[in-house]
PDB file of C-alpha atoms in Angstrom:
ATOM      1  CA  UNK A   1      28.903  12.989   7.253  1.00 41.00           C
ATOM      2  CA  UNK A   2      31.924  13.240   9.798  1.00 41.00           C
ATOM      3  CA  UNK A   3      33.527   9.320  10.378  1.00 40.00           C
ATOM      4  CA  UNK A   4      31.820   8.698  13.654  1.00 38.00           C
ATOM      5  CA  UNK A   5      28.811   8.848  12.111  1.00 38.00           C
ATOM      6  CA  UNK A   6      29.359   6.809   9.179  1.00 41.00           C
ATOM      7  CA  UNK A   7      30.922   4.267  11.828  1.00 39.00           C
ATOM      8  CA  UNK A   8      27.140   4.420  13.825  1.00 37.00           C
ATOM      9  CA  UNK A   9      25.432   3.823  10.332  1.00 41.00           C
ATOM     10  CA  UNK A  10      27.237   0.790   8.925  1.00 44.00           C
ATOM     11  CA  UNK A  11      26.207  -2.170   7.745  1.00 42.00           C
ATOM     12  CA  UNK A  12      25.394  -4.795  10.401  1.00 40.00           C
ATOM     13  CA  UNK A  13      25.201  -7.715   7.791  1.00 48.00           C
ATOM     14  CA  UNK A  14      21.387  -8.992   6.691  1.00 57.00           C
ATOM     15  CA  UNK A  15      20.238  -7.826   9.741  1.00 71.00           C
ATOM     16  CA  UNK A  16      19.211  -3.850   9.587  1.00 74.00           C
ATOM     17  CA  UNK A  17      20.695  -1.043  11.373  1.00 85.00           C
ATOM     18  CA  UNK A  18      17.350   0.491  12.353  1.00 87.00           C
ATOM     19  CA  UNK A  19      19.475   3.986  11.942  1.00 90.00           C
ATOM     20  CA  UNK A  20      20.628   3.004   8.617  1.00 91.00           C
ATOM     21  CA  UNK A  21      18.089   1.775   6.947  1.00 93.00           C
ATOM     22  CA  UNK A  22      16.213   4.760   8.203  1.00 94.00           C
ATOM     23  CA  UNK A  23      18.024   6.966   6.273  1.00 95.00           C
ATOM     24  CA  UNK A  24      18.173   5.349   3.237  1.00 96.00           C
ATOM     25  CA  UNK A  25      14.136   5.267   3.238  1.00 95.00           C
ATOM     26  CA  UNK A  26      14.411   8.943   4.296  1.00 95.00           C
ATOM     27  CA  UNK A  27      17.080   9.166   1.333  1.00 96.00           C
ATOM     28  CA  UNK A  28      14.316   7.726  -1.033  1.00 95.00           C
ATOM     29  CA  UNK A  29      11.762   9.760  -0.200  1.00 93.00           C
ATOM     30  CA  UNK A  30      14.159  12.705  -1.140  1.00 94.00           C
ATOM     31  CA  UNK A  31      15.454  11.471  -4.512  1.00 94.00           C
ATOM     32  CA  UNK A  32      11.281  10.187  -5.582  1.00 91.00           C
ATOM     33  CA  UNK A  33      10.443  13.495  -4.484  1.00 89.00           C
ATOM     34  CA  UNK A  34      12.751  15.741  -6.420  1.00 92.00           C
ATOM     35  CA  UNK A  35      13.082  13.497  -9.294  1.00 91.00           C
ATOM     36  CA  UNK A  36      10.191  11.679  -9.590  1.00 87.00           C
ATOM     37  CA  UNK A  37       9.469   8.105 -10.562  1.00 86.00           C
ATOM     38  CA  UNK A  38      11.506   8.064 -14.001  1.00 85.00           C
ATOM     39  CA  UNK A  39      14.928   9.535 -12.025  1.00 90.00           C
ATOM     40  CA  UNK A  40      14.476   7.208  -8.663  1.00 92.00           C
ATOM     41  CA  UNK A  41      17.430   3.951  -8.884  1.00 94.00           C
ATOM     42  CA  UNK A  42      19.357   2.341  -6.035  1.00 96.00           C
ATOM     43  CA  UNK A  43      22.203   4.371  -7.360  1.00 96.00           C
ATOM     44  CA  UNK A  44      20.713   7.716  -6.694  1.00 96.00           C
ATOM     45  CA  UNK A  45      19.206   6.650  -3.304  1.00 97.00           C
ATOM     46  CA  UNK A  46      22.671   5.329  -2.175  1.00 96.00           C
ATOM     47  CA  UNK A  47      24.598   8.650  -2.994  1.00 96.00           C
ATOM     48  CA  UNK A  48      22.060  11.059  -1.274  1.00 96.00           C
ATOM     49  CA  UNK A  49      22.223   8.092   1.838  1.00 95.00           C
ATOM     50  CA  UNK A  50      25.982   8.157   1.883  1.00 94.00           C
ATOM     51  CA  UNK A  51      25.541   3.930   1.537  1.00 94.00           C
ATOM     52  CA  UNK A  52      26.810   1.492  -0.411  1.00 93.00           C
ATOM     53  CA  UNK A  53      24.525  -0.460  -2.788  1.00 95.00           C
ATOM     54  CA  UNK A  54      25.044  -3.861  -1.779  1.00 95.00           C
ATOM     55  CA  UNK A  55      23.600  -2.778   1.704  1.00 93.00           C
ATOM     56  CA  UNK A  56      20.520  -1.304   0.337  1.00 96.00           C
ATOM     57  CA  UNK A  57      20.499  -4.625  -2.115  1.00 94.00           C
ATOM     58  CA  UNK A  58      20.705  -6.767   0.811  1.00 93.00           C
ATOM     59  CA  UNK A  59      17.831  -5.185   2.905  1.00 93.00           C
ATOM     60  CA  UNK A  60      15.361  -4.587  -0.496  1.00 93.00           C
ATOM     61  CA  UNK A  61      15.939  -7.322  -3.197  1.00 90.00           C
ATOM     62  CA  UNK A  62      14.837  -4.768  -5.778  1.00 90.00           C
ATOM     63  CA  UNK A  63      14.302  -0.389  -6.096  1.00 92.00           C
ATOM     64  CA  UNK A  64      10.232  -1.791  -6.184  1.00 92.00           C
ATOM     65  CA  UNK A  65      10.773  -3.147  -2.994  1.00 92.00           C
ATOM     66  CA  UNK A  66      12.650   0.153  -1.290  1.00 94.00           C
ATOM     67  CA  UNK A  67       9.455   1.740  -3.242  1.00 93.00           C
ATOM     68  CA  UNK A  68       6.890  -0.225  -1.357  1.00 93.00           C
ATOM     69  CA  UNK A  69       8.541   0.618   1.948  1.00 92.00           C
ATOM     70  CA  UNK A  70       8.564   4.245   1.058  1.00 93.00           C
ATOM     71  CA  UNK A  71       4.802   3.924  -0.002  1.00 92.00           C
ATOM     72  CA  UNK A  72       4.161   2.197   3.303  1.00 89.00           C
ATOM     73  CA  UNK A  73       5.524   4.366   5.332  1.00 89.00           C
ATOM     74  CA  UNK A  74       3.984   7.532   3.702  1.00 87.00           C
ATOM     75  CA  UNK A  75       0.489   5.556   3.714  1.00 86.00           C
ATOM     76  CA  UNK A  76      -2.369   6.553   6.419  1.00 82.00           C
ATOM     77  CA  UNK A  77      -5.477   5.560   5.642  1.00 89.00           C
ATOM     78  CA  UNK A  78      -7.896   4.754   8.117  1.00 87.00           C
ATOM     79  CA  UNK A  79      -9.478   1.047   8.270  1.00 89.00           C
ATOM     80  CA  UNK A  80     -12.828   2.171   9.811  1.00 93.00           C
ATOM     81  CA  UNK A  81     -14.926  -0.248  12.586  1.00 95.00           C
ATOM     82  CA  UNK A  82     -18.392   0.986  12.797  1.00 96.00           C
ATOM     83  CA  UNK A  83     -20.324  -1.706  13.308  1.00 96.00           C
ATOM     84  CA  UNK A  84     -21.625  -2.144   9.528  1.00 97.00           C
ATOM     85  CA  UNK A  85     -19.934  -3.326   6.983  1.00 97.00           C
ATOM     86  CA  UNK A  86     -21.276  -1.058   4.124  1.00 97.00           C
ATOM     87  CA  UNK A  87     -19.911   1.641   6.449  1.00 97.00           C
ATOM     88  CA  UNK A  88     -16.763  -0.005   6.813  1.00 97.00           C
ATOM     89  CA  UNK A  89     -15.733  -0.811   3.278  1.00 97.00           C
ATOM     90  CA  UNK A  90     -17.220   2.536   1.779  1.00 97.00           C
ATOM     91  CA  UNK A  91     -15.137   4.639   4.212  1.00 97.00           C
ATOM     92  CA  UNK A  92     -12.052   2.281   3.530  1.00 97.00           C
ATOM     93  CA  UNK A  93     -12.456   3.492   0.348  1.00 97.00           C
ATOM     94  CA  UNK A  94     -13.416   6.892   0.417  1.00 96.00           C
ATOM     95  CA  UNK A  95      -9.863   7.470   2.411  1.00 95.00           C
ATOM     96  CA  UNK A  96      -7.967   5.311   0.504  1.00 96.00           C
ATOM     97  CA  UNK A  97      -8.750   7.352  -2.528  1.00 97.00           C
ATOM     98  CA  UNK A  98      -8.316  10.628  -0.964  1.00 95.00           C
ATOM     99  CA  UNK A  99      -4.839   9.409   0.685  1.00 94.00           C
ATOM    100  CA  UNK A 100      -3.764   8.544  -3.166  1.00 95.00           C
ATOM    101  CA  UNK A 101      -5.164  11.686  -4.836  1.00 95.00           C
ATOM    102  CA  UNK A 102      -3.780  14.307  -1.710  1.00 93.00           C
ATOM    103  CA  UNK A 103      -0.604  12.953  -1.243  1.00 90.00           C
ATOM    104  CA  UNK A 104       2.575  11.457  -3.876  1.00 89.00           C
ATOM    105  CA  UNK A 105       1.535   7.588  -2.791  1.00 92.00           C
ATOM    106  CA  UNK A 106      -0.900   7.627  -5.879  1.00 93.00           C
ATOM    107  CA  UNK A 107       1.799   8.203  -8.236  1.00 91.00           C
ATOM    108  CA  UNK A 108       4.333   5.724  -6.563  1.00 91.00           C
ATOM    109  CA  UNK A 109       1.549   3.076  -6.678  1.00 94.00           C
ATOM    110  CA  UNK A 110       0.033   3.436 -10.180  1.00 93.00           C
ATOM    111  CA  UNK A 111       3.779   3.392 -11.262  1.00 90.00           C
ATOM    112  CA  UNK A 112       4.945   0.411  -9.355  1.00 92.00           C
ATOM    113  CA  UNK A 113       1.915  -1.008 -11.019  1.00 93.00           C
ATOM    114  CA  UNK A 114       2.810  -0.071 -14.489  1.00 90.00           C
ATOM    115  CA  UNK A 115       6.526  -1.368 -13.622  1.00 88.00           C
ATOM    116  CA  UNK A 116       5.272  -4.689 -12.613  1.00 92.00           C
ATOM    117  CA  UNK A 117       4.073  -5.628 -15.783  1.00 91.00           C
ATOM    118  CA  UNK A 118       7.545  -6.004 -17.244  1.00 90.00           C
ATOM    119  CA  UNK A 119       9.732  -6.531 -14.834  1.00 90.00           C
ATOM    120  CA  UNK A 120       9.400  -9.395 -12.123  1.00 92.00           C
ATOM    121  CA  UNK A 121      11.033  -8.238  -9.560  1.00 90.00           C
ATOM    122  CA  UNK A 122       8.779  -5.525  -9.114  1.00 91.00           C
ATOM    123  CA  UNK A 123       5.755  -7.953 -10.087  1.00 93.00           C
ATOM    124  CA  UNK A 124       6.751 -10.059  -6.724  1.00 92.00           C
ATOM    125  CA  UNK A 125       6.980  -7.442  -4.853  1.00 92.00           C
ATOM    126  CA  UNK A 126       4.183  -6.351  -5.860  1.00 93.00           C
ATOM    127  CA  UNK A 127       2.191  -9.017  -5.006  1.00 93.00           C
ATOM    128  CA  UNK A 128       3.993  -9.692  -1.096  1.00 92.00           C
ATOM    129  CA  UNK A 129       2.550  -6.298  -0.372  1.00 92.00           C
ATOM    130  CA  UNK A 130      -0.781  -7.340  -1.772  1.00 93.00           C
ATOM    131  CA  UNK A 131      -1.435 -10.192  -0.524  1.00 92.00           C
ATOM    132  CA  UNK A 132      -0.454  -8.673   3.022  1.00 90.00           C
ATOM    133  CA  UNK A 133      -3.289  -5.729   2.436  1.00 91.00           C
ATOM    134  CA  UNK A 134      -5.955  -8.839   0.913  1.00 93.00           C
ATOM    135  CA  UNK A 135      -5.763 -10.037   4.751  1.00 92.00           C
ATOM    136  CA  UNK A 136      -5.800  -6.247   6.353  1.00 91.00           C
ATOM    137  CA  UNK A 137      -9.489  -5.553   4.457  1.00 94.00           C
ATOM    138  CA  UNK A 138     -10.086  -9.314   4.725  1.00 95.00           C
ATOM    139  CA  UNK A 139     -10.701  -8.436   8.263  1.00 95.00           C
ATOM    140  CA  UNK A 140     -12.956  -5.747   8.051  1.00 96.00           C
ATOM    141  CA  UNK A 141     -15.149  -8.755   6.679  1.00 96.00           C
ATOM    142  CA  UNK A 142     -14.061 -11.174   9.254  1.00 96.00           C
ATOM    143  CA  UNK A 143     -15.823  -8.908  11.760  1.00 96.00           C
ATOM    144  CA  UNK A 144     -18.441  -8.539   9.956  1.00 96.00           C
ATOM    145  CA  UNK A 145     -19.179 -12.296   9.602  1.00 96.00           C
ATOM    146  CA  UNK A 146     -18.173 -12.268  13.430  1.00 96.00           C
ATOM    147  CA  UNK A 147     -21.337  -9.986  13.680  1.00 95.00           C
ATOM    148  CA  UNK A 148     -23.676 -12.174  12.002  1.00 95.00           C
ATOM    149  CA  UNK A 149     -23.658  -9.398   9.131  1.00 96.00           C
ATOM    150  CA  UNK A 150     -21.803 -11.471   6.530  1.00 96.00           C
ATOM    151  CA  UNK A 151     -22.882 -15.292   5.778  1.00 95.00           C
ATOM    152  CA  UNK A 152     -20.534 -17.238   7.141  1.00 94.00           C
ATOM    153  CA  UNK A 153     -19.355 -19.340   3.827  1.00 95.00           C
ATOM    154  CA  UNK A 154     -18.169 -15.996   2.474  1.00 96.00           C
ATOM    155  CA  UNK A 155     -14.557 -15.634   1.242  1.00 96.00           C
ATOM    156  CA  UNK A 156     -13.029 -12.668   3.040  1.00 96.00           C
ATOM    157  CA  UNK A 157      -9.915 -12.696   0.528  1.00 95.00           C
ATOM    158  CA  UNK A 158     -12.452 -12.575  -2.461  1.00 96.00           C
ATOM    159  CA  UNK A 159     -13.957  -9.920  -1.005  1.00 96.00           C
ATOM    160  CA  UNK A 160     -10.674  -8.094  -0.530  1.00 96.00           C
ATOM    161  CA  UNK A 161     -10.147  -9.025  -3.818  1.00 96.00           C
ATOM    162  CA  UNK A 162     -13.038  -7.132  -5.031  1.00 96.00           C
ATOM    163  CA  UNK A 163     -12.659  -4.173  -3.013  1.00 97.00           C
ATOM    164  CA  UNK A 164      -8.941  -4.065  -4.181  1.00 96.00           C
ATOM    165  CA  UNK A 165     -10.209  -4.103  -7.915  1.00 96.00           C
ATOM    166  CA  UNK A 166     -12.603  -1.529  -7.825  1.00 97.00           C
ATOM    167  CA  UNK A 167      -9.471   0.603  -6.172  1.00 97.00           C
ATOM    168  CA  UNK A 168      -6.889   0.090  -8.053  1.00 96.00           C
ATOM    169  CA  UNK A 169      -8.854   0.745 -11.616  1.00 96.00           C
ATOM    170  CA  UNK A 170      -9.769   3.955 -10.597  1.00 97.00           C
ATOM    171  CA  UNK A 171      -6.285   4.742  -9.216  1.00 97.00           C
ATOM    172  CA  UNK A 172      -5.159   3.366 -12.796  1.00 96.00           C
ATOM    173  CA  UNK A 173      -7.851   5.528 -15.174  1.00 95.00           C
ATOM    174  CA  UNK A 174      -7.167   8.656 -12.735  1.00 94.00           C
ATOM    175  CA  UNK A 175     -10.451   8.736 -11.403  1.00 95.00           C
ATOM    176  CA  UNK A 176      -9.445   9.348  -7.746  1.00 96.00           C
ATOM    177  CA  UNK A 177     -12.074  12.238  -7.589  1.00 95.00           C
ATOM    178  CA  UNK A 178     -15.278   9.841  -7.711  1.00 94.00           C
ATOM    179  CA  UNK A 179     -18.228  10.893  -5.315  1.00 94.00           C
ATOM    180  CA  UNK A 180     -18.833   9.464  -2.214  1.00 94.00           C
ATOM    181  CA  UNK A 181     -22.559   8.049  -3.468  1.00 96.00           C
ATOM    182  CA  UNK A 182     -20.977   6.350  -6.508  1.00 96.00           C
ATOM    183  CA  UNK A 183     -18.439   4.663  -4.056  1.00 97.00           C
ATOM    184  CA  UNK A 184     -21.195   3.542  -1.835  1.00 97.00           C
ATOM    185  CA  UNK A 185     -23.211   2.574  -4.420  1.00 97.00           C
ATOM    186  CA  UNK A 186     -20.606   0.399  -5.613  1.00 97.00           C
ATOM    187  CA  UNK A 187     -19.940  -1.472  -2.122  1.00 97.00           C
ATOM    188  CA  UNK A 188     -23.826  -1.663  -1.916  1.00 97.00           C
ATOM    189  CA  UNK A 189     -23.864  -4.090  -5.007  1.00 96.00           C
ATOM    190  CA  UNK A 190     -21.089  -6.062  -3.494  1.00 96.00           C
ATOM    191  CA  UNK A 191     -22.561  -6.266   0.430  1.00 95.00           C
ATOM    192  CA  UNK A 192     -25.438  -7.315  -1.424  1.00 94.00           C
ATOM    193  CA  UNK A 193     -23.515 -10.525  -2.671  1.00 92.00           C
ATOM    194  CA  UNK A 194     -22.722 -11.365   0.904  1.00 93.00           C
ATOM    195  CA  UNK A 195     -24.961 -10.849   3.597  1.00 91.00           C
ATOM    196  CA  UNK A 196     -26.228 -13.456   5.672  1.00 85.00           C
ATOM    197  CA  UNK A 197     -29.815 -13.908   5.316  1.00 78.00           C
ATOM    198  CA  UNK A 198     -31.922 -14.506   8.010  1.00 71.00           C
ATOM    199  CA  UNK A 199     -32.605 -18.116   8.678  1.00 59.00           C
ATOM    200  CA  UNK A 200     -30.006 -19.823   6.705  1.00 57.00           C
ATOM    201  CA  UNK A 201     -27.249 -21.577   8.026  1.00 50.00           C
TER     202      UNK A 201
END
């Protein structure tokens, strides 16, 4: 990197350089990609970014968080709206698996699972970017109660709760390749649980 452009990427204090911290996420896609899980750290991410690690420190508390934003950014999966809730949460779920199982986010996620059992940094971490997805699908149920399809006492963040369990265990046993009918039979016995019925108040 010639010294004009190392002056354009520096550090503007707590605040990010969009320009920086783009490619040190671009830098950390690189080093998970060739290296894999076990051989990603801060260290290796900073050399290939040509940045220093307290600037990467300062911007992600922890390598789980610079994980999650690397997991984030490679993540597309469609939140569908059709109308009907057992539509809805089984197509959620049919893309979220085939995002994980088609793509490296399944690995990054099962591991920064697996990490977050013994280390708490990646445990918080961990659970920020959770409880920001609980509210994404919590909404998919919001609608539906919106639509008189879901009674109206109904915890949305349970729900998402629920969904996010079924998920994650089959991302965990490596069962990503589960058939369509088995996933909508498995949001059938959970709609089930919630809709409104006719009548009651």
């Amino acid at each position: 990197m010639d010294e004009a452009a190392a002056r354009g990427r520096k550090s503007i204090g707590a605040k990010r350089n969009p320009e920086s911290a783009d490619a040190i996420v671009k830098a950390a896609e690189a080093v998970l990609r060739e290296a894999g899980y076990a051989g990603f750290s801060i260290e290796a991410v900073a050399r290939r970014a040509r940045a220093g690690k307290p600037t990467i420190y300062r911007w992600w508390p922890s390598k789980a968080a610079l994980l999650i934003e690397v997991y984030q950014r490679q993540k597309r999966v469609e939140t569908p709206d059709t109308g009907n809730i057992e539509d809805d949460l089984a197509g959620f779920l049919e893309n979220l698996f085939a995002h994980w199982r088609d793509t490296p986010s399944g690995n990054i996620f099962r591991s920064l699972i697996a990490e977050a059992q013994s280390d708490e940094t990646a445990a918080a971490a961990l659970a920020e970017y959770s409880k920001g997805r609980r509210g994404h699908t919590g909404r998919m149920i919001e609608r539906a109660k919106a639509r008189g399809e879901v009674a109206a006492d109904v915890d949305a963040g349970i729900v998402a709760d629920l969904i996010a369990s079924f998920a994650w265990r089959h991302l965990l046993a490596g069962r990503l390749d589960e058939d369509d009918a088995a996933i909508r039979a498995a949001v059938r016995y959970i709609t089930r649980g919630i809709r409104a019925i006719p009548g009651k108040v």
